[in-house]
PDB file of C-alpha atoms in Angstrom:
ATOM      1  CA  MET J 199       0.003  -0.522   0.400  1.00 43.00           C
ATOM      2  CA  THR J 200       1.403   3.387  -1.196  1.00 56.00           C
ATOM      3  CA  THR J 201       0.454   6.149   0.738  1.00 66.00           C
ATOM      4  CA  GLN J 202       1.367   9.768   2.293  1.00 71.00           C
ATOM      5  CA  PRO J 203       0.669  10.752   5.531  1.00 69.00           C
ATOM      6  CA  ALA J 204      -3.110  12.108   5.814  1.00 65.00           C
ATOM      7  CA  HIS J 205      -2.718  15.558   6.156  1.00 66.00           C
ATOM      8  CA  ARG J 206      -4.395  16.469   9.324  1.00 76.00           C
ATOM      9  CA  PRO J 207      -6.756  20.157  10.062  1.00 76.00           C
ATOM     10  CA  ASP J 208      -4.185  20.664  12.766  1.00 85.00           C
ATOM     11  CA  SER J 209      -1.016  20.598  10.671  1.00 95.00           C
ATOM     12  CA  LEU J 210       1.119  22.964   9.195  1.00 97.00           C
ATOM     13  CA  ALA J 211       0.726  24.536   6.156  1.00 96.00           C
ATOM     14  CA  ALA J 212       2.260  22.528   2.672  1.00 95.00           C
ATOM     15  CA  ALA J 213       4.211  25.571   1.970  1.00 97.00           C
ATOM     16  CA  THR J 214       5.870  25.050   5.106  1.00 98.00           C
ATOM     17  CA  GLY J 215       9.438  25.018   5.065  1.00 98.00           C
ATOM     18  CA  MET J 216      13.021  25.652   6.885  1.00 98.00           C
ATOM     19  CA  GLY J 217      15.082  29.333   7.169  1.00 98.00           C
ATOM     20  CA  ALA J 218      18.901  29.782   8.419  1.00 98.00           C
ATOM     21  CA  VAL J 219      19.987  27.913  11.237  1.00 99.00           C
ATOM     22  CA  THR J 220      21.806  30.187  13.576  1.00 99.00           C
ATOM     23  CA  LEU J 221      24.933  28.470  15.107  1.00 99.00           C
ATOM     24  CA  LYS J 222      27.200  30.360  17.806  1.00 98.00           C
ATOM     25  CA  VAL J 223      31.203  30.279  17.404  1.00 98.00           C
ATOM     26  CA  ALA J 224      34.277  30.198  19.265  1.00 98.00           C
ATOM     27  CA  ASP J 225      36.389  31.364  16.083  1.00 98.00           C
ATOM     28  CA  LEU J 226      34.159  33.583  13.451  1.00 98.00           C
ATOM     29  CA  ASP J 227      37.410  33.603  10.858  1.00 98.00           C
ATOM     30  CA  ALA J 228      37.705  29.912  11.234  1.00 98.00           C
ATOM     31  CA  MET J 229      34.126  29.158  11.089  1.00 98.00           C
ATOM     32  CA  VAL J 230      33.684  32.166   7.847  1.00 98.00           C
ATOM     33  CA  ALA J 231      35.891  30.717   6.387  1.00 98.00           C
ATOM     34  CA  TYR J 232      34.872  26.911   6.196  1.00 98.00           C
ATOM     35  CA  TYR J 233      31.275  27.793   4.991  1.00 98.00           C
ATOM     36  CA  ARG J 234      32.130  30.406   2.890  1.00 97.00           C
ATOM     37  CA  ASP J 235      35.277  28.998   1.330  1.00 96.00           C
ATOM     38  CA  GLY J 236      34.427  25.424   1.613  1.00 97.00           C
ATOM     39  CA  VAL J 237      30.476  24.665   1.519  1.00 97.00           C
ATOM     40  CA  LEU J 238      30.921  27.342  -1.352  1.00 96.00           C
ATOM     41  CA  LEU J 239      28.012  29.730   0.829  1.00 97.00           C
ATOM     42  CA  GLU J 240      28.316  33.807  -0.266  1.00 97.00           C
ATOM     43  CA  LEU J 241      29.246  35.961   2.694  1.00 97.00           C
ATOM     44  CA  MET J 242      25.876  38.123   2.466  1.00 98.00           C
ATOM     45  CA  SER J 243      27.013  40.129   5.964  1.00 98.00           C
ATOM     46  CA  LEU J 244      29.382  40.568   8.291  1.00 98.00           C
ATOM     47  CA  VAL J 245      27.669  43.097  11.389  1.00 98.00           C
ATOM     48  CA  ASP J 246      29.066  43.533  14.670  1.00 98.00           C
ATOM     49  CA  GLY J 247      30.436  39.623  15.059  1.00 98.00           C
ATOM     50  CA  VAL J 248      27.401  38.242  12.857  1.00 98.00           C
ATOM     51  CA  ALA J 249      27.910  36.647   9.518  1.00 98.00           C
ATOM     52  CA  VAL J 250      25.322  35.694   7.175  1.00 98.00           C
ATOM     53  CA  LEU J 251      25.906  33.443   4.579  1.00 98.00           C
ATOM     54  CA  GLY J 252      23.548  31.953   1.739  1.00 98.00           C
ATOM     55  CA  ARG J 253      23.341  31.249  -1.857  1.00 96.00           C
ATOM     56  CA  GLY J 254      20.891  33.591  -4.097  1.00 92.00           C
ATOM     57  CA  GLY J 255      20.547  36.323  -1.679  1.00 94.00           C
ATOM     58  CA  VAL J 256      18.837  33.382   0.753  1.00 96.00           C
ATOM     59  CA  PRO J 257      20.649  33.157   4.392  1.00 98.00           C
ATOM     60  CA  ILE J 258      21.611  29.380   4.765  1.00 98.00           C
ATOM     61  CA  VAL J 259      23.784  29.806   8.250  1.00 98.00           C
ATOM     62  CA  ILE J 260      23.726  32.839  10.630  1.00 99.00           C
ATOM     63  CA  LEU J 261      27.441  32.594  12.656  1.00 99.00           C
ATOM     64  CA  GLU J 262      27.248  34.549  15.907  1.00 98.00           C
ATOM     65  CA  HIS J 263      30.435  35.179  17.494  1.00 98.00           C
ATOM     66  CA  THR J 264      29.922  34.097  21.374  1.00 98.00           C
ATOM     67  CA  PRO J 265      33.702  33.099  22.678  1.00 96.00           C
ATOM     68  CA  ASP J 266      32.851  33.606  26.574  1.00 97.00           C
ATOM     69  CA  LEU J 267      30.772  30.488  25.998  1.00 98.00           C
ATOM     70  CA  SER J 268      32.017  26.805  26.501  1.00 97.00           C
ATOM     71  CA  TRP J 269      31.638  23.588  24.470  1.00 97.00           C
ATOM     72  CA  ALA J 270      28.189  21.715  24.740  1.00 97.00           C
ATOM     73  CA  ALA J 271      28.842  19.108  27.213  1.00 96.00           C
ATOM     74  CA  ARG J 272      29.188  15.168  26.248  1.00 96.00           C
ATOM     75  CA  GLY J 273      25.604  13.678  25.245  1.00 97.00           C
ATOM     76  CA  SER J 274      24.341  17.295  25.276  1.00 98.00           C
ATOM     77  CA  ALA J 275      21.087  17.870  23.331  1.00 98.00           C
ATOM     78  CA  GLY J 276      21.260  20.311  20.530  1.00 98.00           C
ATOM     79  CA  LEU J 277      22.155  20.417  16.731  1.00 98.00           C
ATOM     80  CA  PHE J 278      23.204  16.461  14.791  1.00 98.00           C
ATOM     81  CA  HIS J 279      23.628  18.731  11.626  1.00 98.00           C
ATOM     82  CA  THR J 280      22.023  21.339   9.733  1.00 98.00           C
ATOM     83  CA  ALA J 281      20.908  19.860   6.126  1.00 98.00           C
ATOM     84  CA  ILE J 282      21.721  21.900   2.759  1.00 98.00           C
ATOM     85  CA  VAL J 283      19.690  21.007  -0.389  1.00 98.00           C
ATOM     86  CA  PHE J 284      21.241  21.708  -3.970  1.00 98.00           C
ATOM     87  CA  ASP J 285      18.874  21.457  -6.999  1.00 97.00           C
ATOM     88  CA  THR J 286      21.163  19.737  -9.323  1.00 96.00           C
ATOM     89  CA  ARG J 287      23.841  17.213  -8.519  1.00 97.00           C
ATOM     90  CA  ALA J 288      26.107  19.196 -10.451  1.00 95.00           C
ATOM     91  CA  GLU J 289      26.027  21.647  -7.834  1.00 95.00           C
ATOM     92  CA  LEU J 290      26.246  19.104  -4.770  1.00 97.00           C
ATOM     93  CA  ALA J 291      29.647  17.865  -6.800  1.00 97.00           C
ATOM     94  CA  ARG J 292      31.325  21.516  -6.773  1.00 95.00           C
ATOM     95  CA  SER J 293      30.567  22.249  -3.155  1.00 97.00           C
ATOM     96  CA  LEU J 294      31.834  18.433  -2.269  1.00 97.00           C
ATOM     97  CA  TYR J 295      34.752  18.876  -4.356  1.00 96.00           C
ATOM     98  CA  SER J 296      35.636  22.383  -2.751  1.00 96.00           C
ATOM     99  CA  ILE J 297      34.835  20.367   0.931  1.00 97.00           C
ATOM    100  CA  ALA J 298      37.319  17.898  -0.093  1.00 96.00           C
ATOM    101  CA  ARG J 299      39.904  20.068  -1.544  1.00 95.00           C
ATOM    102  CA  ARG J 300      39.754  22.810   1.415  1.00 96.00           C
ATOM    103  CA  PHE J 301      39.019  21.102   4.095  1.00 98.00           C
ATOM    104  CA  PRO J 302      39.171  16.979   3.855  1.00 96.00           C
ATOM    105  CA  GLY J 303      39.954  16.265   7.232  1.00 97.00           C
ATOM    106  CA  THR J 304      35.788  17.474   7.765  1.00 98.00           C
ATOM    107  CA  TYR J 305      34.467  15.215   5.899  1.00 98.00           C
ATOM    108  CA  THR J 306      32.679  12.227   7.288  1.00 98.00           C
ATOM    109  CA  GLY J 307      30.461   9.613   5.506  1.00 98.00           C
ATOM    110  CA  SER J 308      27.458   9.556   2.535  1.00 98.00           C
ATOM    111  CA  ALA J 309      24.465   7.924   2.304  1.00 98.00           C
ATOM    112  CA  ASP J 310      21.868   7.304  -0.689  1.00 98.00           C
ATOM    113  CA  HIS J 311      18.816   7.456   1.581  1.00 98.00           C
ATOM    114  CA  LEU J 312      16.440   6.107  -1.232  1.00 98.00           C
ATOM    115  CA  VAL J 313      14.854   9.608  -1.545  1.00 98.00           C
ATOM    116  CA  SER J 314      17.891  11.743  -1.596  1.00 98.00           C
ATOM    117  CA  ILE J 315      22.014  11.578  -1.965  1.00 98.00           C
ATOM    118  CA  ALA J 316      23.775  12.812   0.969  1.00 98.00           C
ATOM    119  CA  PHE J 317      27.420  13.641   2.265  1.00 98.00           C
ATOM    120  CA  TYR J 318      28.146  14.465   5.971  1.00 98.00           C
ATOM    121  CA  MET J 319      30.618  16.766   7.436  1.00 98.00           C
ATOM    122  CA  ASN J 320      31.607  18.146  10.762  1.00 98.00           C
ATOM    123  CA  ASP J 321      32.500  21.626  10.641  1.00 98.00           C
ATOM    124  CA  PRO J 322      35.632  23.212  12.538  1.00 98.00           C
ATOM    125  CA  GLU J 323      33.672  23.650  15.699  1.00 98.00           C
ATOM    126  CA  GLY J 324      31.848  19.897  15.341  1.00 98.00           C
ATOM    127  CA  ASN J 325      28.374  20.870  14.188  1.00 98.00           C
ATOM    128  CA  GLY J 326      27.199  18.544  11.849  1.00 98.00           C
ATOM    129  CA  VAL J 327      26.249  19.090   8.147  1.00 98.00           C
ATOM    130  CA  GLU J 328      25.049  17.425   5.567  1.00 98.00           C
ATOM    131  CA  LEU J 329      25.017  18.499   1.725  1.00 98.00           C
ATOM    132  CA  TYR J 330      22.113  16.400  -0.305  1.00 98.00           C
ATOM    133  CA  TRP J 331      20.283  16.676  -3.415  1.00 98.00           C
ATOM    134  CA  ASP J 332      16.864  15.003  -3.506  1.00 98.00           C
ATOM    135  CA  ARG J 333      15.560  12.920  -5.750  1.00 98.00           C
ATOM    136  CA  ASP J 334      12.036  13.918  -7.832  1.00 97.00           C
ATOM    137  CA  ARG J 335       8.906  12.952  -5.327  1.00 96.00           C
ATOM    138  CA  THR J 336       7.549  11.042  -8.168  1.00 96.00           C
ATOM    139  CA  GLU J 337      10.567   8.646  -7.163  1.00 97.00           C
ATOM    140  CA  TRP J 338       9.710   8.270  -3.417  1.00 97.00           C
ATOM    141  CA  SER J 339       8.293   4.919  -1.729  1.00 97.00           C
ATOM    142  CA  TRP J 340       5.581   5.557   0.801  1.00 96.00           C
ATOM    143  CA  THR J 341       3.925   2.904   3.018  1.00 94.00           C
ATOM    144  CA  HIS J 342       1.493   3.215   5.057  1.00 88.00           C
ATOM    145  CA  GLY J 343       1.792   7.120   5.547  1.00 90.00           C
ATOM    146  CA  GLN J 344       5.975   6.143   6.221  1.00 95.00           C
ATOM    147  CA  VAL J 345       8.480   7.083   3.459  1.00 97.00           C
ATOM    148  CA  GLU J 346      10.583   4.445   2.706  1.00 97.00           C
ATOM    149  CA  MET J 347      14.402   5.439   3.359  1.00 97.00           C
ATOM    150  CA  ASP J 348      17.502   3.284   3.842  1.00 96.00           C
ATOM    151  CA  THR J 349      21.361   4.880   4.435  1.00 96.00           C
ATOM    152  CA  LEU J 350      23.255   2.922   1.472  1.00 98.00           C
ATOM    153  CA  PHE J 351      27.113   3.499   0.791  1.00 96.00           C
ATOM    154  CA  VAL J 352      27.615   5.843  -1.764  1.00 98.00           C
ATOM    155  CA  ASP J 353      31.139   6.477  -3.649  1.00 98.00           C
ATOM    156  CA  PRO J 354      32.239  10.212  -2.864  1.00 98.00           C
ATOM    157  CA  ASN J 355      35.220   9.750  -5.761  1.00 97.00           C
ATOM    158  CA  ALA J 356      32.617   7.793  -8.108  1.00 98.00           C
ATOM    159  CA  PHE J 357      29.869  10.709  -7.391  1.00 98.00           C
ATOM    160  CA  LEU J 358      32.516  13.704  -8.165  1.00 97.00           C
ATOM    161  CA  GLY J 359      33.268  11.510 -11.356  1.00 96.00           C
ATOM    162  CA  GLU J 360      30.225  11.760 -12.699  1.00 97.00           C
ATOM    163  CA  HIS J 361      28.920  14.784 -11.699  1.00 97.00           C
ATOM    164  CA  LEU J 362      31.481  17.299 -11.171  1.00 95.00           C
ATOM    165  CA  VAL J 363      31.767  19.689 -14.059  1.00 92.00           C
ATOM    166  CA  VAL J 364      35.368  20.291 -14.740  1.00 85.00           C
ATOM    167  CA  GLU J 365      35.026  23.914 -15.778  1.00 80.00           C
ATOM    168  CA  THR J 366      33.434  25.174 -12.990  1.00 77.00           C
ATOM    169  CA  ALA J 367      35.122  22.922 -10.121  1.00 76.00           C
ATOM    170  CA  ASP J 368      37.378  25.544  -8.965  1.00 75.00           C
ATOM    171  CA  ALA J 369      34.628  28.338  -9.800  1.00 72.00           C
ATOM    172  CA  THR J 370      33.551  30.315  -6.681  1.00 74.00           C
ATOM    173  CA  ALA J 371      30.769  32.250  -8.517  1.00 76.00           C
ATOM    174  CA  ASP J 372      27.860  31.785  -9.856  1.00 82.00           C
ATOM    175  CA  LEU J 373      26.590  29.929  -7.417  1.00 89.00           C
ATOM    176  CA  ALA J 374      23.201  27.742  -8.334  1.00 92.00           C
ATOM    177  CA  PRO J 375      20.741  28.772  -5.559  1.00 94.00           C
ATOM    178  CA  ALA J 376      20.483  25.919  -2.099  1.00 97.00           C
ATOM    179  CA  THR J 377      18.080  26.344   0.766  1.00 98.00           C
ATOM    180  CA  VAL J 378      17.788  24.759   4.399  1.00 98.00           C
ATOM    181  CA  GLY J 379      16.382  21.754   3.294  1.00 98.00           C
ATOM    182  CA  HIS J 380      16.631  19.860   7.300  1.00 98.00           C
ATOM    183  CA  VAL J 381      17.509  20.369  10.208  1.00 98.00           C
ATOM    184  CA  HIS J 382      18.194  17.683  12.714  1.00 98.00           C
ATOM    185  CA  LEU J 383      18.303  17.308  16.030  1.00 98.00           C
ATOM    186  CA  SER J 384      20.069  15.576  19.156  1.00 98.00           C
ATOM    187  CA  VAL J 385      17.155  15.204  21.697  1.00 98.00           C
ATOM    188  CA  GLY J 386      16.683  13.120  24.616  1.00 98.00           C
ATOM    189  CA  ASP J 387      13.807  10.908  23.940  1.00 97.00           C
ATOM    190  CA  VAL J 388      11.612  10.183  20.768  1.00 98.00           C
ATOM    191  CA  ASP J 389       8.280  10.003  22.604  1.00 98.00           C
ATOM    192  CA  THR J 390       8.879  13.666  23.774  1.00 98.00           C
ATOM    193  CA  ALA J 391      10.208  14.890  20.337  1.00 98.00           C
ATOM    194  CA  ARG J 392       6.967  13.353  18.849  1.00 98.00           C
ATOM    195  CA  THR J 393       4.847  14.871  21.151  1.00 98.00           C
ATOM    196  CA  PHE J 394       5.849  18.907  20.929  1.00 98.00           C
ATOM    197  CA  TYR J 395       7.006  18.258  17.156  1.00 98.00           C
ATOM    198  CA  VAL J 396       3.619  16.571  16.067  1.00 98.00           C
ATOM    199  CA  ASP J 397       1.185  16.938  18.655  1.00 97.00           C
ATOM    200  CA  ALA J 398       1.984  20.461  19.762  1.00 97.00           C
ATOM    201  CA  LEU J 399       3.732  22.237  16.833  1.00 98.00           C
ATOM    202  CA  GLY J 400       1.958  20.245  14.160  1.00 97.00           C
ATOM    203  CA  PHE J 401       4.722  18.777  11.521  1.00 97.00           C
ATOM    204  CA  ASP J 402       3.518  15.208   9.700  1.00 96.00           C
ATOM    205  CA  GLN J 403       5.529  12.234  10.815  1.00 97.00           C
ATOM    206  CA  THR J 404       7.010  10.560   7.937  1.00 97.00           C
ATOM    207  CA  PHE J 405       8.994   8.240   9.252  1.00 97.00           C
ATOM    208  CA  ALA J 406       9.965   6.738  12.425  1.00 97.00           C
ATOM    209  CA  MET J 407      13.460   4.383  13.916  1.00 96.00           C
ATOM    210  CA  PRO J 408      11.025   3.430  17.468  1.00 95.00           C
ATOM    211  CA  GLY J 409      13.056   4.427  20.550  1.00 96.00           C
ATOM    212  CA  GLN J 410      15.995   5.543  18.391  1.00 98.00           C
ATOM    213  CA  ALA J 411      14.804   8.339  15.526  1.00 98.00           C
ATOM    214  CA  LEU J 412      12.003  10.293  14.462  1.00 98.00           C
ATOM    215  CA  PHE J 413      11.624  12.179  11.229  1.00 98.00           C
ATOM    216  CA  VAL J 414       8.693  14.894  10.890  1.00 98.00           C
ATOM    217  CA  SER J 415       7.517  17.327   7.685  1.00 98.00           C
ATOM    218  CA  ALA J 416       4.847  19.785   6.093  1.00 97.00           C
ATOM    219  CA  GLY J 417       2.872  18.569   2.684  1.00 95.00           C
ATOM    220  CA  GLY J 418       4.613  15.670   1.827  1.00 96.00           C
ATOM    221  CA  TYR J 419       8.138  16.239   2.277  1.00 97.00           C
ATOM    222  CA  HIS J 420      10.759  13.499   3.315  1.00 98.00           C
ATOM    223  CA  HIS J 421      11.411  15.576   6.152  1.00 98.00           C
ATOM    224  CA  HIS J 422      12.117  18.852   7.085  1.00 98.00           C
ATOM    225  CA  MET J 423      13.301  17.918  10.876  1.00 98.00           C
ATOM    226  CA  ALA J 424      14.530  15.109  12.695  1.00 98.00           C
ATOM    227  CA  MET J 425      15.278  14.763  16.101  1.00 98.00           C
ATOM    228  CA  ASN J 426      17.838  11.020  17.644  1.00 98.00           C
ATOM    229  CA  VAL J 427      18.699   9.983  20.937  1.00 98.00           C
ATOM    230  CA  TRP J 428      22.018   8.409  19.462  1.00 98.00           C
ATOM    231  CA  ASN J 429      24.633  10.921  21.196  1.00 97.00           C
ATOM    232  CA  SER J 430      21.939  12.224  23.831  1.00 98.00           C
ATOM    233  CA  ARG J 431      19.586   9.218  24.950  1.00 98.00           C
ATOM    234  CA  GLY J 432      18.088  10.577  28.255  1.00 98.00           C
ATOM    235  CA  ALA J 433      19.437  14.398  27.614  1.00 98.00           C
ATOM    236  CA  GLY J 434      18.260  17.048  29.439  1.00 98.00           C
ATOM    237  CA  LEU J 435      17.579  20.606  29.253  1.00 98.00           C
ATOM    238  CA  ARG J 436      20.477  22.135  27.256  1.00 98.00           C
ATOM    239  CA  ALA J 437      23.111  24.888  29.358  1.00 96.00           C
ATOM    240  CA  PRO J 438      24.183  27.594  27.350  1.00 97.00           C
ATOM    241  CA  ALA J 439      26.722  26.606  25.124  1.00 98.00           C
ATOM    242  CA  LEU J 440      28.554  26.686  21.857  1.00 98.00           C
ATOM    243  CA  GLY J 441      26.544  25.209  18.877  1.00 98.00           C
ATOM    244  CA  LEU J 442      23.177  25.254  18.016  1.00 98.00           C
ATOM    245  CA  GLY J 443      21.509  28.819  18.447  1.00 98.00           C
ATOM    246  CA  LEU J 444      18.251  28.939  17.094  1.00 98.00           C
ATOM    247  CA  VAL J 445      16.325  26.632  14.162  1.00 98.00           C
ATOM    248  CA  ARG J 446      13.921  28.861  11.931  1.00 98.00           C
ATOM    249  CA  ILE J 447      10.829  27.239  10.456  1.00 98.00           C
ATOM    250  CA  GLY J 448       8.907  29.751   7.807  1.00 98.00           C
ATOM    251  CA  VAL J 449       5.280  29.664   7.051  1.00 98.00           C
ATOM    252  CA  PRO J 450       3.523  30.890   4.619  1.00 97.00           C
ATOM    253  CA  SER J 451       0.418  33.359   5.610  1.00 96.00           C
ATOM    254  CA  ALA J 452      -0.246  35.600   8.920  1.00 96.00           C
ATOM    255  CA  ASP J 453      -2.716  33.010   9.779  1.00 95.00           C
ATOM    256  CA  GLU J 454      -0.712  30.013   9.398  1.00 96.00           C
ATOM    257  CA  LEU J 455       1.589  31.397  12.206  1.00 97.00           C
ATOM    258  CA  GLY J 456      -1.537  32.488  14.242  1.00 96.00           C
ATOM    259  CA  GLU J 457      -2.426  29.179  14.052  1.00 96.00           C
ATOM    260  CA  ALA J 458       0.250  27.155  14.556  1.00 96.00           C
ATOM    261  CA  GLY J 459       0.991  29.956  18.009  1.00 96.00           C
ATOM    262  CA  GLU J 460      -2.362  28.930  19.315  1.00 96.00           C
ATOM    263  CA  ARG J 461      -1.494  24.836  19.111  1.00 96.00           C
ATOM    264  CA  LEU J 462       1.494  25.534  21.082  1.00 97.00           C
ATOM    265  CA  ARG J 463      -0.375  27.802  23.396  1.00 97.00           C
ATOM    266  CA  PHE J 464      -3.091  24.981  23.941  1.00 96.00           C
ATOM    267  CA  ALA J 465       0.029  22.279  24.411  1.00 97.00           C
ATOM    268  CA  GLY J 466       1.531  24.500  27.267  1.00 97.00           C
ATOM    269  CA  VAL J 467       4.053  25.878  25.461  1.00 98.00           C
ATOM    270  CA  SER J 468       5.955  29.455  26.710  1.00 97.00           C
ATOM    271  CA  LEU J 469       5.782  31.859  23.464  1.00 97.00           C
ATOM    272  CA  ALA J 470       7.476  35.241  22.641  1.00 97.00           C
ATOM    273  CA  ASP J 471       5.187  36.767  19.951  1.00 94.00           C
ATOM    274  CA  ASP J 472       6.274  39.809  18.782  1.00 91.00           C
ATOM    275  CA  GLY J 473       3.053  39.571  15.604  1.00 86.00           C
ATOM    276  CA  ARG J 474       6.061  38.594  13.540  1.00 92.00           C
ATOM    277  CA  THR J 475       7.280  35.828  14.850  1.00 97.00           C
ATOM    278  CA  VAL J 476       7.141  33.418  17.557  1.00 98.00           C
ATOM    279  CA  SER J 477       9.555  32.174  19.668  1.00 98.00           C
ATOM    280  CA  PHE J 478       9.563  29.078  21.550  1.00 98.00           C
ATOM    281  CA  ASP J 479      12.015  26.133  23.277  1.00 98.00           C
ATOM    282  CA  ASP J 480      10.999  22.771  22.390  1.00 98.00           C
ATOM    283  CA  PRO J 481      11.941  20.425  25.630  1.00 98.00           C
ATOM    284  CA  TRP J 482      15.237  20.287  25.425  1.00 98.00           C
ATOM    285  CA  ALA J 483      15.715  24.147  25.364  1.00 98.00           C
ATOM    286  CA  ASN J 484      16.805  23.897  21.741  1.00 98.00           C
ATOM    287  CA  ARG J 485      15.322  27.655  20.643  1.00 98.00           C
ATOM    288  CA  ILE J 486      12.647  27.426  17.245  1.00 98.00           C
ATOM    289  CA  GLU J 487      11.746  30.401  15.832  1.00 98.00           C
ATOM    290  CA  LEU J 488       8.229  30.603  13.768  1.00 98.00           C
ATOM    291  CA  SER J 489       7.736  33.177  11.434  1.00 98.00           C
ATOM    292  CA  VAL J 490       5.723  33.990   7.552  1.00 97.00           C
ATOM    293  CA  THR J 491       7.793  33.542   4.853  1.00 93.00           C
ATOM    294  CA  PRO J 492       8.842  36.728   2.550  1.00 84.00           C
TER     295      PRO J 492
END
């Protein structure tokens, strides 16, 4: 049986998507260099210790210089990875090649997830990064409301050999658009994550590994967010630390923003609402912000 999750009346709108992820960093220069010269994001602004990097005028990563913070304790909740999605395999290959040349020690692995092809890194301060390309949605398979995903090996050298356009391999200009495709968090337990992100916030569950991980989305995407306990089982509230600062989610209208806020309030979630954004913490003090997509 091939069916996508049923769209509930209290789900987030299909046009919901992810916005820029803020990271609190100790060495701003090194982190800017990694995301600019390795991942091949454009430095859009650098003001008062805050660097905004993105593609095509769309912010993807915001780096806040916070050298007074310490590193997070081992096993803490927080960021598992920020996942940047590229429109073409050629553009993904260009960024992969750039990292292989300039920051080879940061590469950690690859995967064919059936819905996507992904490559994984850790940035210089240990924040996970995924670079990926989606297969067309017509190629995804759904069974009883759950998308079929796997983790199959992808040879990065073979991928580069097939998809890297040699003439533009060294170019850092004329970069095609890219966006945050999804954000994957480390959390303390999966059941609490489901209660918060599905029941209260309004995502649909799309894939689950019982007791290990949960994948959620809006509009039938394979996942806009995921939560796992692989490095953080039993974690409690995060203490202030380097790493994840803010996860942004965009909704298509002010009405959708208001409805999401009401669901969260009904669930007992404390909100900051200035009429343009709704901000709140998840059960592990990962900061989330909802706003209307421009």
